[in-house]
Amino acid sequence: MVQDYTSGLEPSNESVVDFRGNPADKTRTGGWLAAGLILGTELAERVCVVGIAMNLVTYLVGDLHLSTSRSANIVTNFMGTLNLLALLGGFVADAKLGRFLTAATAAAIAAAGTSLLTMATSLSSMQPPECDDFRLKEHECVSASGGQLSMLFAALYIIAAGAGGIKANVSGFGSDQFDNSDPKEERSMVFFFNRFYFCISLGSLFAVTVLVYLQDNVGRGWGYGISAATMVAAMVILLAGTTRYRFRRPQGSPLTVLLRVMWRARRKRGLAYPEHVQELHGYEAATAPHTDRLRWLDKAAILQSHEISAPESFSEGKKTVNTTKVSTVTEVEEVKMVLKLLPIWATCIMFWTIYSQMTTFSVEQATYMNRKVGSFTYPSGSLSFFLFISILLITSLNEKLLVPLARGFTHNVQGITSLQRVGIGLIFSVIAMVVAAVVEMRRKELANEGSKTVSVFWLVPQFCLVGIGEGFAYVGQLEFFIREAPEKMKSMSTGLFISTISMGFFLSSVLVTIVDKVTSGGWIKNNLNNGRLDYFYWMLAVLGVLNFIVFLVFASRHHYKANTYQWKNQGKELKVWNDENCEVKQHGELYHEPGLRVTPGVGRASKQPPPHIAKYYHSKLCV
């Protein structure tokens, strides 16, 4: 059998400093106090964004009198832009400002945007003329003008810029407060990510319960005002902890490397491939193996004569390479790894298109249903409570029940692979759309027959199914894009994951626009009782099935990146994984390693490993 592996992680060359730029003192900086202050920023971001997105469509339709389809597109475009701007936030942090300064600036921007939104929803001059209940029910009211919408749009996209910058940097800055070379702090980092996800869920639950209730029953200004105050408080707390943080200086964005390699490969497309792969620039010093896939990128590493400078003096005897003209094999192979993720990236978009319906049409459906629970009127936007509860439930069951159970069948320490998790999430999203279509058919049928309005809790199953799907898909996608990326490009890979969410919301807007035009507004009407929203849900279910088939094709062809050796903590013995007598293949040459003991994943060495094992990607051939 042949099992591929990646070489050991090289120690990070990023210097960790305190706020004065001096080497960080671990006894005075970092740790849980610093991480806790940072977590507050993410909690505030969730309160702000979820409190806006989950109930915005009811404000646009009910208060500003916009059409249902246009309102849905405003919400999905806002969320799509927010997630897309996370890529920009990550680029700015990596290339220039650093994570702390970018996150703090983004928090200030988000606070300003939420404050502006509070004004836009509170000022009477920003509202259209009042409308009586009959005309409101028939959707015959005067819609908000472009001038009245201008402040709203400005506020939303300022919030998107701020929240995107927070989303891209808070998790990374929080993990910077722990030293992964210290076993104790490394364990704390694992808990940090658990608590990070907990803060996301806690902020979301607060938003869809308390804030949505205030927006519906007290006033939009109160709901958004609390969001603004929360963001201001989080920004102040983040800045107050400046002396406690550990900082990593910006090392340059990996996006620059990717674009540079692709540009150089295109510029040199007319060159012939070298006779021997060893002639590529940086081959001998490569920390990633050369592969034959996407071979056209190899031309970026072809070294031309004019890219080599003669030595300044005879005594030096060395030639220098103009690195502004040629890439190394390592850079080329890292770009190949990123591009290999794109087919899976494309098939993950559909999940978030289906997810976006939970913030738009499903919320609008609820306004046509019986929301009374005794004397209490259940807010439409609070149905997302069931979505977030499902996410928390499934993630808890994953660790305690599903993963241990799956290990017995798969013999995989992870239980199921990251792509299997994504596949399960896609299946649940399709089932959710089928259920949503059936519920909408029945709701519309009873409404048009004049029967009693059905309970809003008929919508709970579709929210729960999407929530269960997210519990699998979100974790699977995040794990896949982080684990499969090169070490130096993990922030870019995380950005790729976030961009699937963005593209999913944008795709929803495109589909709504196309359907509205093709059906002449027949499917998605202002009055859902006169439309065929169920047909739209059936269409999404069919598209989800087709997307799942394509996903299976790409997933079955994907070869997971080899596991990583981390050669550290000398004196600890490697565990036995397979036969003791193995051969290690390095770039076409075989090295016999009698008695080599290895373990997949994180390895430990009893002595300093040979250079060809510690430095290079290799295959382990056990007979």
Coordinates of C-alpha atoms in Angstrom, one line a residue:
M1 CA 0.0 0.0 0.0
V2 CA 1.1 3.6 -0.6
Q3 CA 0.3 6.3 2.0
D4 CA 1.3 10.0 1.2
Y5 CA 2.5 12.4 3.8
T6 CA 3.6 15.9 4.1
S7 CA 6.8 17.0 5.7
G8 CA 7.0 18.4 9.2
L9 CA 5.8 21.9 9.9
E10 CA 8.6 24.4 9.9
P11 CA 8.8 26.6 12.9
S12 CA 7.0 29.9 12.3
N13 CA 9.3 32.7 11.6
E14 CA 6.7 35.3 12.7
S15 CA 8.0 37.2 15.8
V16 CA 5.5 37.6 18.6
V17 CA 5.7 41.0 20.2
D18 CA 3.9 43.1 22.8
F19 CA 2.3 46.5 22.1
R20 CA 5.6 48.2 22.3
G21 CA 7.2 46.0 19.7
N22 CA 9.3 44.1 22.2
P23 CA 9.4 40.3 22.4
A24 CA 6.2 39.2 24.2
D25 CA 6.5 38.1 27.8
K26 CA 4.3 35.1 28.2
T27 CA 3.7 35.8 31.9
R28 CA 2.3 39.3 31.1
T29 CA 0.6 38.9 27.7
G30 CA -1.7 36.5 26.0
G31 CA -3.6 33.7 27.6
W32 CA -7.3 33.6 28.5
L33 CA -7.6 37.1 29.8
A34 CA -6.5 38.5 26.4
A35 CA -8.5 36.0 24.5
G36 CA -11.6 36.7 26.5
L37 CA -11.5 40.4 25.7
I38 CA -11.2 39.5 22.0
L39 CA -14.1 37.1 22.2
G40 CA -16.4 40.0 23.2
T41 CA -15.8 41.6 19.8
E42 CA -17.1 38.5 18.0
L43 CA -20.1 38.2 20.3
A44 CA -21.0 41.9 19.5
E45 CA -20.6 41.3 15.8
R46 CA -23.0 38.4 15.9
V47 CA -25.5 40.5 17.9
C48 CA -25.2 43.3 15.4
V49 CA -25.4 41.3 12.1
V50 CA -27.9 38.6 13.1
G51 CA -30.1 41.1 14.8
I52 CA -30.3 43.0 11.5
A53 CA -30.4 40.2 8.9
M54 CA -32.9 37.8 10.5
N55 CA -35.7 40.4 10.7
L56 CA -34.8 43.0 8.0
V57 CA -37.1 41.5 5.3
T58 CA -40.2 42.2 7.5
Y59 CA -39.1 45.8 7.9
L60 CA -38.6 46.3 4.2
V61 CA -41.9 44.7 3.3
G62 CA -44.0 45.9 6.2
D63 CA -42.6 49.4 6.9
L64 CA -41.0 50.5 3.7
H65 CA -43.6 48.8 1.5
L66 CA -41.0 47.2 -0.9
S67 CA -41.9 44.2 -3.0
T68 CA -41.1 40.7 -1.5
S69 CA -38.6 39.8 -4.2
R70 CA -36.7 43.1 -3.9
S71 CA -36.7 42.9 -0.1
A72 CA -35.3 39.4 -0.3
N73 CA -32.5 40.5 -2.6
I74 CA -31.6 43.5 -0.4
V75 CA -31.1 41.1 2.5
T76 CA -29.1 38.5 0.6
N77 CA -27.0 41.2 -1.1
F78 CA -26.2 42.7 2.3
M79 CA -25.1 39.3 3.7
G80 CA -23.2 38.4 0.5
T81 CA -21.3 41.6 0.6
L82 CA -20.5 41.3 4.3
N83 CA -18.9 37.8 3.8
L84 CA -17.1 38.9 0.6
L85 CA -15.6 41.9 2.4
A86 CA -14.1 39.4 4.9
L87 CA -11.6 38.6 2.2
L88 CA -10.6 42.2 2.0
G89 CA -10.3 42.4 5.7
G90 CA -8.0 39.5 5.8
F91 CA -5.9 40.9 3.0
V92 CA -5.5 44.3 4.7
A93 CA -4.5 42.6 8.0
D94 CA -2.0 40.2 6.4
A95 CA -0.5 42.8 4.0
K96 CA -0.3 46.0 6.2
L97 CA -2.2 46.7 9.4
G98 CA -2.1 43.4 11.3
R99 CA -5.1 41.6 12.9
F100 CA -5.5 43.8 16.0
L101 CA -5.5 47.2 14.2
T102 CA -7.8 45.8 11.4
A103 CA -10.2 44.3 13.9
A104 CA -10.3 47.5 16.0
T105 CA -10.9 49.7 13.0
A106 CA -13.5 47.3 11.7
A107 CA -15.4 47.4 15.1
A108 CA -15.4 51.2 14.9
I109 CA -16.8 51.1 11.3
A110 CA -19.5 48.6 12.4
A111 CA -20.5 50.7 15.4
A112 CA -20.8 53.8 13.1
G113 CA -22.9 51.8 10.6
T114 CA -25.3 50.4 13.2
S115 CA -25.7 53.9 14.7
L116 CA -26.6 55.2 11.2
L117 CA -29.1 52.4 10.8
T118 CA -30.7 53.3 14.1
M119 CA -31.2 56.8 12.8
A120 CA -32.5 55.6 9.4
T121 CA -35.2 53.4 11.0
S122 CA -36.2 56.0 13.6
L123 CA -36.5 59.2 11.6
S124 CA -40.0 59.8 10.2
S125 CA -38.5 61.5 7.2
M126 CA -36.9 58.3 6.2
Q127 CA -40.2 56.4 6.1
P128 CA -42.8 56.4 3.3
P129 CA -46.4 57.7 4.0
E130 CA -48.4 55.8 6.5
C131 CA -50.8 53.1 5.1
D132 CA -54.0 51.7 6.4
D133 CA -54.3 47.9 7.2
F134 CA -56.4 47.1 4.1
R135 CA -54.0 48.7 1.6
L136 CA -51.1 47.2 3.5
K137 CA -52.6 43.7 3.2
E138 CA -53.2 44.2 -0.5
H139 CA -49.7 45.7 -1.0
E140 CA -51.0 48.9 -2.5
C141 CA -49.0 51.3 -0.2
V142 CA -46.5 53.9 -1.5
S143 CA -43.0 52.4 -1.4
A144 CA -40.0 54.2 0.2
S145 CA -38.3 56.6 -2.3
G146 CA -34.7 56.3 -3.4
G147 CA -33.8 59.2 -1.1
Q148 CA -35.4 57.5 1.9
L149 CA -33.6 54.3 1.1
S150 CA -30.2 55.9 0.6
M151 CA -29.4 56.2 4.4
L152 CA -30.6 52.6 4.9
F153 CA -28.3 51.3 2.2
A154 CA -25.4 53.4 3.4
A155 CA -25.8 52.1 6.9
L156 CA -26.1 48.4 5.8
Y157 CA -22.9 48.5 3.6
I158 CA -20.9 50.4 6.3
I159 CA -21.9 47.6 8.7
A160 CA -20.9 45.0 6.1
A161 CA -17.5 46.5 5.8
G162 CA -17.0 46.6 9.5
A163 CA -18.4 43.1 10.3
G164 CA -16.4 41.6 7.4
G165 CA -13.2 43.0 8.9
I166 CA -14.1 41.6 12.3
K167 CA -15.0 38.2 10.9
A168 CA -11.7 37.9 9.1
N169 CA -9.5 38.7 12.0
V170 CA -11.0 38.1 15.4
S171 CA -10.5 34.3 15.4
G172 CA -6.9 34.5 14.2
F173 CA -6.0 37.3 16.6
G174 CA -7.6 35.3 19.5
S175 CA -5.5 32.2 18.6
D176 CA -2.4 34.4 18.5
Q177 CA -2.7 34.7 22.3
F178 CA -1.7 31.1 22.7
D179 CA 1.7 29.5 21.9
N180 CA 1.1 26.3 20.0
S181 CA 4.7 25.1 20.8
D182 CA 3.7 25.1 24.5
P183 CA 1.6 22.0 25.3
K184 CA -0.5 23.7 27.9
E185 CA -1.3 26.7 25.7
E186 CA -1.8 24.5 22.7
R187 CA -4.6 22.7 24.7
S188 CA -6.1 26.1 25.6
M189 CA -6.2 27.0 22.0
V190 CA -8.5 24.1 21.3
F191 CA -10.9 25.4 24.0
F192 CA -10.6 28.9 22.5
F193 CA -12.1 27.7 19.2
N194 CA -14.9 25.9 21.1
R195 CA -15.6 29.1 23.1
F196 CA -15.4 31.2 19.9
Y197 CA -18.1 29.1 18.3
F198 CA -20.1 29.3 21.6
C199 CA -19.9 33.1 21.5
I200 CA -21.2 33.1 17.9
S201 CA -24.1 31.0 18.9
L202 CA -24.8 32.9 22.1
G203 CA -24.8 36.3 20.2
S204 CA -27.1 34.8 17.5
L205 CA -29.6 33.5 20.0
F206 CA -29.7 36.8 21.9
A207 CA -30.3 38.6 18.6
V208 CA -33.1 36.4 17.3
T209 CA -34.9 36.4 20.7
V210 CA -34.4 39.7 22.6
L211 CA -33.5 42.1 19.8
V212 CA -36.1 40.8 17.3
Y213 CA -38.8 41.0 19.9
L214 CA -37.8 44.6 20.7
Q215 CA -37.8 45.5 17.0
D216 CA -41.3 44.1 16.5
N217 CA -42.9 45.3 19.7
V218 CA -41.0 48.3 20.9
G219 CA -39.4 49.9 17.9
R220 CA -36.7 49.3 15.3
G221 CA -34.6 52.1 16.8
W222 CA -34.5 50.4 20.2
G223 CA -33.4 47.1 18.7
Y224 CA -30.7 48.6 16.5
G225 CA -29.7 51.0 19.2
I226 CA -28.8 48.2 21.5
S227 CA -26.8 46.6 18.7
A228 CA -24.9 49.8 18.2
A229 CA -24.2 50.2 22.0
T230 CA -23.0 46.5 22.1
M231 CA -20.5 47.1 19.3
V232 CA -19.2 50.3 20.9
A233 CA -18.8 48.5 24.2
A234 CA -16.9 45.7 22.5
M235 CA -14.6 48.1 20.7
V236 CA -13.8 49.9 24.0
I237 CA -13.1 46.5 25.7
L238 CA -10.9 45.4 22.8
L239 CA -8.8 48.6 23.0
A240 CA -8.6 48.4 26.8
G241 CA -6.7 45.1 26.5
T242 CA -4.0 46.5 24.2
T243 CA -1.2 46.0 26.8
R244 CA -2.3 42.4 27.4
Y245 CA -2.2 41.2 23.8
R246 CA 0.5 39.3 21.8
F247 CA 0.9 40.6 18.3
R248 CA 2.2 39.1 15.1
R249 CA 3.7 41.5 12.6
P250 CA 2.1 41.5 9.1
Q251 CA 4.0 39.0 6.8
G252 CA 2.3 39.9 3.5
S253 CA -0.8 38.5 2.1
P254 CA -0.7 35.0 0.5
L255 CA -3.1 36.4 -2.1
T256 CA -0.2 38.3 -3.5
V257 CA 1.8 35.0 -4.0
L258 CA -1.1 33.3 -5.7
L259 CA -1.7 36.2 -8.2
R260 CA 2.1 36.6 -8.8
V261 CA 2.5 32.9 -9.6
M262 CA -0.4 32.8 -12.0
W263 CA 0.7 36.0 -13.7
R264 CA 4.3 34.7 -14.1
A265 CA 3.0 31.4 -15.5
R266 CA 0.9 33.3 -18.1
R267 CA 3.8 35.6 -19.0
K268 CA 6.1 32.6 -19.6
R269 CA 3.4 30.4 -21.3
G270 CA 5.5 30.4 -24.5
L271 CA 8.5 28.8 -22.9
A272 CA 9.3 25.1 -23.2
Y273 CA 9.3 23.0 -20.1
P274 CA 12.8 22.1 -18.9
E275 CA 14.0 18.6 -19.6
H276 CA 14.5 17.8 -16.0
V277 CA 12.2 19.0 -13.2
Q278 CA 15.2 19.7 -11.1
E279 CA 16.0 22.7 -13.3
L280 CA 13.0 24.6 -11.9
H281 CA 13.9 27.4 -9.6
G282 CA 14.1 26.4 -5.9
Y283 CA 13.6 22.7 -6.5
E284 CA 16.3 21.5 -4.2
A285 CA 15.2 23.8 -1.4
A286 CA 11.5 23.1 -1.8
T287 CA 9.4 22.3 1.3
A288 CA 6.5 21.0 -0.9
P289 CA 6.9 18.2 -3.4
H290 CA 6.7 18.8 -7.1
T291 CA 3.5 17.4 -8.7
D292 CA 2.4 17.0 -12.3
R293 CA -1.1 18.5 -11.8
L294 CA -1.8 22.0 -13.2
R295 CA 1.6 21.7 -14.9
W296 CA 1.1 25.0 -16.7
L297 CA 1.9 26.8 -13.4
D298 CA 5.4 25.2 -13.4
K299 CA 6.4 27.8 -16.0
A300 CA 6.4 30.4 -13.3
A301 CA 9.4 28.6 -11.8
I302 CA 11.4 28.4 -15.1
L303 CA 14.6 30.4 -14.6
Q304 CA 15.7 32.4 -17.7
S305 CA 19.2 33.6 -18.3
H306 CA 18.3 37.3 -17.9
E307 CA 16.9 36.6 -14.5
I308 CA 20.3 35.6 -13.1
S309 CA 22.8 38.2 -12.1
A310 CA 26.5 37.6 -12.1
P311 CA 28.4 37.8 -8.8
E312 CA 29.7 41.3 -7.8
S313 CA 33.2 39.9 -7.2
F314 CA 35.1 36.8 -8.2
S315 CA 35.7 35.9 -4.6
E316 CA 32.0 35.6 -3.9
G317 CA 31.5 33.1 -6.7
K318 CA 27.7 33.1 -6.4
K319 CA 25.0 34.1 -8.8
T320 CA 21.9 35.8 -7.6
V321 CA 18.4 35.3 -8.9
N322 CA 16.0 38.2 -9.6
T323 CA 13.1 37.0 -7.4
T324 CA 10.8 39.6 -8.9
K325 CA 10.8 37.6 -12.1
V326 CA 10.6 34.0 -11.1
S327 CA 8.7 31.9 -8.5
T328 CA 10.0 29.0 -6.5
V329 CA 8.7 25.4 -6.7
T330 CA 7.4 25.8 -3.2
E331 CA 5.3 28.8 -4.2
V332 CA 4.0 27.1 -7.3
E333 CA 3.0 24.0 -5.4
E334 CA 1.3 26.0 -2.7
V335 CA -0.8 27.7 -5.4
K336 CA -1.6 24.3 -6.9
M337 CA -3.0 23.2 -3.5
V338 CA -5.2 26.2 -3.3
L339 CA -6.5 25.8 -6.9
K340 CA -7.3 22.1 -6.1
L341 CA -9.8 23.3 -3.6
L342 CA -11.9 25.3 -6.1
P343 CA -14.1 22.4 -7.4
I344 CA -15.2 21.6 -3.8
W345 CA -15.6 25.4 -3.2
A346 CA -18.0 25.7 -6.1
T347 CA -20.2 22.9 -4.9
C348 CA -20.5 24.3 -1.4
I349 CA -22.1 27.5 -2.6
M350 CA -25.6 25.9 -3.1
F351 CA -25.9 25.0 0.7
W352 CA -25.7 28.7 1.6
T353 CA -28.2 29.6 -1.2
I354 CA -30.7 27.4 0.6
Y355 CA -29.6 28.7 4.0
S356 CA -30.3 32.3 2.9
Q357 CA -34.0 31.4 2.4
M358 CA -34.2 31.1 6.2
T359 CA -33.5 34.9 6.5
T360 CA -35.9 36.0 3.7
F361 CA -38.8 34.0 2.3
S362 CA -39.3 31.7 5.4
V363 CA -39.5 34.8 7.6
E364 CA -42.0 36.4 5.2
Q365 CA -44.0 33.2 5.2
A366 CA -44.3 33.5 9.0
T367 CA -46.1 36.8 8.7
Y368 CA -49.0 35.0 6.9
M369 CA -49.4 32.4 9.6
N370 CA -50.9 32.3 13.1
R371 CA -48.1 33.5 15.5
K372 CA -50.2 33.6 18.6
V373 CA -49.0 31.7 21.7
G374 CA -51.7 32.5 24.2
S375 CA -51.6 36.3 24.4
F376 CA -48.0 36.4 23.1
T377 CA -47.3 37.1 19.4
Y378 CA -44.2 35.1 18.3
P379 CA -41.9 37.4 16.2
S380 CA -41.4 36.1 12.7
G381 CA -37.6 36.7 12.8
S382 CA -37.3 34.6 16.0
L383 CA -38.0 31.4 14.1
S384 CA -34.2 31.3 13.6
F385 CA -34.0 30.4 17.3
F386 CA -34.8 26.8 16.2
L387 CA -32.0 27.0 13.6
F388 CA -29.3 28.0 16.1
I389 CA -30.6 25.5 18.7
S390 CA -30.3 22.7 16.1
I391 CA -26.8 23.8 15.3
L392 CA -25.8 23.7 19.0
L393 CA -27.5 20.3 19.4
I394 CA -25.9 18.6 16.4
T395 CA -22.4 19.9 17.2
S396 CA -22.7 18.6 20.7
L397 CA -24.0 15.2 19.5
N398 CA -21.2 15.1 17.0
E399 CA -18.5 15.1 19.6
K400 CA -20.3 12.9 22.2
L401 CA -22.2 10.4 20.0
L402 CA -21.9 10.6 16.3
V403 CA -18.1 10.7 15.9
P404 CA -17.5 7.8 18.4
L405 CA -20.2 5.8 16.7
A406 CA -18.8 6.5 13.2
R407 CA -15.3 5.4 14.3
G408 CA -16.6 1.9 14.8
F409 CA -17.6 1.7 11.1
T410 CA -15.0 3.9 9.4
H411 CA -11.9 3.1 11.7
N412 CA -11.1 6.8 11.1
V413 CA -10.1 8.8 14.2
Q414 CA -12.3 11.7 12.9
G415 CA -15.3 9.4 12.6
I416 CA -16.1 10.8 9.2
T417 CA -14.0 12.9 6.8
S418 CA -14.6 16.6 6.2
L419 CA -16.1 16.0 2.8
Q420 CA -18.5 13.4 4.2
R421 CA -19.6 16.0 6.7
V422 CA -20.2 18.5 3.8
G423 CA -22.1 15.8 1.9
I424 CA -24.4 15.1 4.8
G425 CA -25.0 18.9 5.2
L426 CA -26.0 19.1 1.5
I427 CA -28.4 16.3 1.9
F428 CA -30.2 17.9 4.8
S429 CA -30.4 21.2 2.9
V430 CA -32.2 19.4 0.1
I431 CA -34.6 17.7 2.5
A432 CA -35.3 21.1 4.1
M433 CA -36.4 22.6 0.8
V434 CA -38.7 19.6 0.1
V435 CA -40.3 20.1 3.5
A436 CA -40.5 23.9 2.9
A437 CA -42.3 23.4 -0.4
V438 CA -44.8 20.9 1.1
V439 CA -45.5 23.2 4.0
E440 CA -46.0 26.2 1.7
M441 CA -48.3 24.3 -0.5
R442 CA -50.5 23.3 2.4
R443 CA -50.4 26.8 4.0
K444 CA -51.4 28.5 0.7
E445 CA -54.2 26.0 0.1
L446 CA -55.7 26.5 3.5
A447 CA -55.3 30.3 3.3
N448 CA -57.1 30.4 -0.1
E449 CA -59.9 28.2 1.2
G450 CA -60.6 30.7 4.0
S451 CA -59.7 28.1 6.6
K452 CA -58.1 29.0 9.9
T453 CA -54.6 30.3 9.5
V454 CA -52.1 27.5 10.2
S455 CA -49.6 27.8 13.1
V456 CA -46.3 29.4 12.4
F457 CA -44.6 26.5 14.0
W458 CA -45.2 24.4 10.9
L459 CA -42.1 26.2 9.7
V460 CA -40.0 24.8 12.5
P461 CA -39.0 21.6 10.7
Q462 CA -37.4 23.5 7.8
F463 CA -35.4 25.7 10.2
C464 CA -34.3 22.6 12.1
L465 CA -33.2 20.7 9.0
V466 CA -31.2 23.6 7.7
G467 CA -29.6 24.0 11.2
I468 CA -28.7 20.3 11.3
G469 CA -27.3 20.7 7.8
E470 CA -25.2 23.7 8.9
G471 CA -23.9 21.8 11.9
F472 CA -22.3 19.3 9.4
A473 CA -21.6 21.6 6.4
Y474 CA -20.1 24.5 8.3
V475 CA -17.7 22.3 10.4
G476 CA -16.9 20.2 7.4
Q477 CA -16.1 23.1 5.1
L478 CA -14.1 25.0 7.7
E479 CA -12.1 21.8 8.5
F480 CA -11.6 21.0 4.8
F481 CA -10.4 24.4 3.7
I482 CA -8.0 24.8 6.7
R483 CA -6.5 21.3 6.6
E484 CA -6.1 21.1 2.9
A485 CA -4.4 24.5 2.4
P486 CA -0.7 25.1 2.5
E487 CA 0.5 26.2 5.9
K488 CA 1.4 29.7 4.7
M489 CA -2.0 30.1 3.0
K490 CA -4.4 29.1 5.7
S491 CA -5.8 32.6 6.1
M492 CA -6.6 32.7 2.4
S493 CA -8.2 29.3 2.6
T494 CA -10.4 30.4 5.4
G495 CA -11.3 33.4 3.2
L496 CA -12.3 30.9 0.5
F497 CA -14.6 29.2 2.9
I498 CA -16.2 32.5 4.0
S499 CA -16.6 33.4 0.3
T500 CA -18.8 30.3 -0.3
I501 CA -21.3 31.9 2.2
S502 CA -21.0 35.2 0.2
M503 CA -21.5 33.5 -3.1
G504 CA -24.5 31.5 -1.8
F505 CA -26.3 34.7 -0.8
F506 CA -25.5 36.4 -4.1
L507 CA -26.7 33.3 -6.0
S508 CA -30.0 33.5 -4.1
S509 CA -30.4 37.1 -5.4
V510 CA -29.6 36.0 -8.9
L511 CA -32.1 33.2 -8.8
V512 CA -34.8 35.4 -7.4
T513 CA -34.2 38.0 -10.1
I514 CA -34.2 35.3 -12.9
V515 CA -37.4 33.6 -11.6
D516 CA -39.2 36.9 -11.2
K517 CA -38.4 37.8 -14.8
V518 CA -39.1 34.4 -16.4
T519 CA -42.4 33.9 -14.5
S520 CA -43.4 37.6 -14.9
G521 CA -43.7 37.8 -11.1
G522 CA -46.0 34.8 -11.0
W523 CA -44.0 32.7 -8.4
I524 CA -42.9 35.4 -6.0
K525 CA -45.7 37.9 -5.5
N526 CA -46.0 40.6 -2.9
N527 CA -48.9 38.7 -1.5
L528 CA -47.6 35.1 -1.0
N529 CA -51.1 33.8 -1.1
N530 CA -51.3 34.7 -4.7
G531 CA -47.9 33.4 -5.7
R532 CA -46.2 30.1 -6.0
L533 CA -43.3 30.2 -3.5
D534 CA -43.6 26.4 -3.2
Y535 CA -42.4 26.2 -6.8
F536 CA -39.3 28.3 -5.9
Y537 CA -38.6 25.9 -3.1
W538 CA -39.0 22.9 -5.4
M539 CA -36.6 24.5 -7.8
L540 CA -34.0 24.9 -5.1
A541 CA -34.5 21.2 -4.1
V542 CA -33.8 20.1 -7.7
L543 CA -30.8 22.3 -8.0
G544 CA -29.6 21.0 -4.6
V545 CA -29.8 17.4 -5.9
L546 CA -27.9 18.2 -9.1
N547 CA -25.3 20.1 -7.1
F548 CA -25.0 17.1 -4.7
I549 CA -24.3 14.8 -7.7
V550 CA -21.6 17.1 -9.0
F551 CA -20.2 17.3 -5.4
L552 CA -19.9 13.5 -5.3
V553 CA -18.0 13.5 -8.5
F554 CA -15.4 16.0 -7.3
A555 CA -15.3 14.6 -3.8
S556 CA -14.6 11.1 -5.0
R557 CA -11.7 12.4 -7.1
H558 CA -10.2 14.5 -4.4
H559 CA -7.0 13.3 -2.7
Y560 CA -6.6 14.6 0.8
K561 CA -3.4 16.4 1.5
A562 CA -1.0 14.2 3.4
N563 CA -0.9 14.4 7.1
T564 CA 1.7 16.5 8.8
Y565 CA 4.7 15.6 10.9
Q566 CA 5.6 18.0 13.6
W567 CA 9.1 17.2 14.7
K568 CA 9.3 18.6 18.1
N569 CA 9.5 17.6 21.8
Q570 CA 12.6 15.4 21.3
G571 CA 12.7 12.3 23.5
K572 CA 9.2 11.2 22.8
E573 CA 8.8 8.0 20.9
L574 CA 6.8 7.6 17.7
K575 CA 3.9 5.3 18.0
V576 CA 3.7 2.3 15.7
W577 CA 1.3 2.7 12.8
N578 CA 2.4 0.1 10.4
D579 CA 5.2 -2.2 9.6
E580 CA 8.6 -1.3 11.0
N581 CA 10.6 -1.8 7.8
C582 CA 9.6 0.9 5.4
E583 CA 11.0 2.7 2.4
V584 CA 10.7 6.5 2.0
K585 CA 10.4 7.9 -1.5
Q586 CA 11.7 11.4 -2.1
H587 CA 11.5 12.9 -5.5
G588 CA 11.9 9.6 -7.3
E589 CA 14.7 8.2 -5.1
L590 CA 14.2 5.4 -2.5
Y591 CA 15.8 5.6 0.9
H592 CA 15.6 2.5 3.1
E593 CA 14.7 3.3 6.7
P594 CA 14.9 0.1 8.8
G595 CA 13.0 0.3 12.0
L596 CA 11.3 3.6 11.1
R597 CA 8.2 4.1 13.3
V598 CA 5.6 6.6 12.2
T599 CA 2.1 7.7 13.1
P600 CA -0.2 9.6 10.8
G601 CA -1.1 13.1 11.8
V602 CA 1.0 14.7 14.5
G603 CA 4.1 12.7 15.0
R604 CA 6.8 12.7 17.7
A605 CA 10.5 11.8 17.1
S606 CA 12.8 10.0 19.5
K607 CA 15.7 11.8 17.8
Q608 CA 16.1 14.6 15.2
P609 CA 14.7 13.1 12.0
P610 CA 16.8 12.8 8.8
P611 CA 16.6 15.9 6.7
H612 CA 14.9 14.2 3.8
I613 CA 12.1 13.2 6.1
A614 CA 11.8 16.3 8.2
K615 CA 12.0 18.6 5.2
Y616 CA 10.3 16.9 2.3
Y617 CA 6.9 15.5 1.4
H618 CA 7.3 11.8 1.0
S619 CA 5.5 8.6 0.4
K620 CA 5.7 5.7 2.9
L621 CA 6.0 2.4 1.1
C622 CA 5.4 -0.5 3.6
V623 CA 5.7 -4.1 2.4

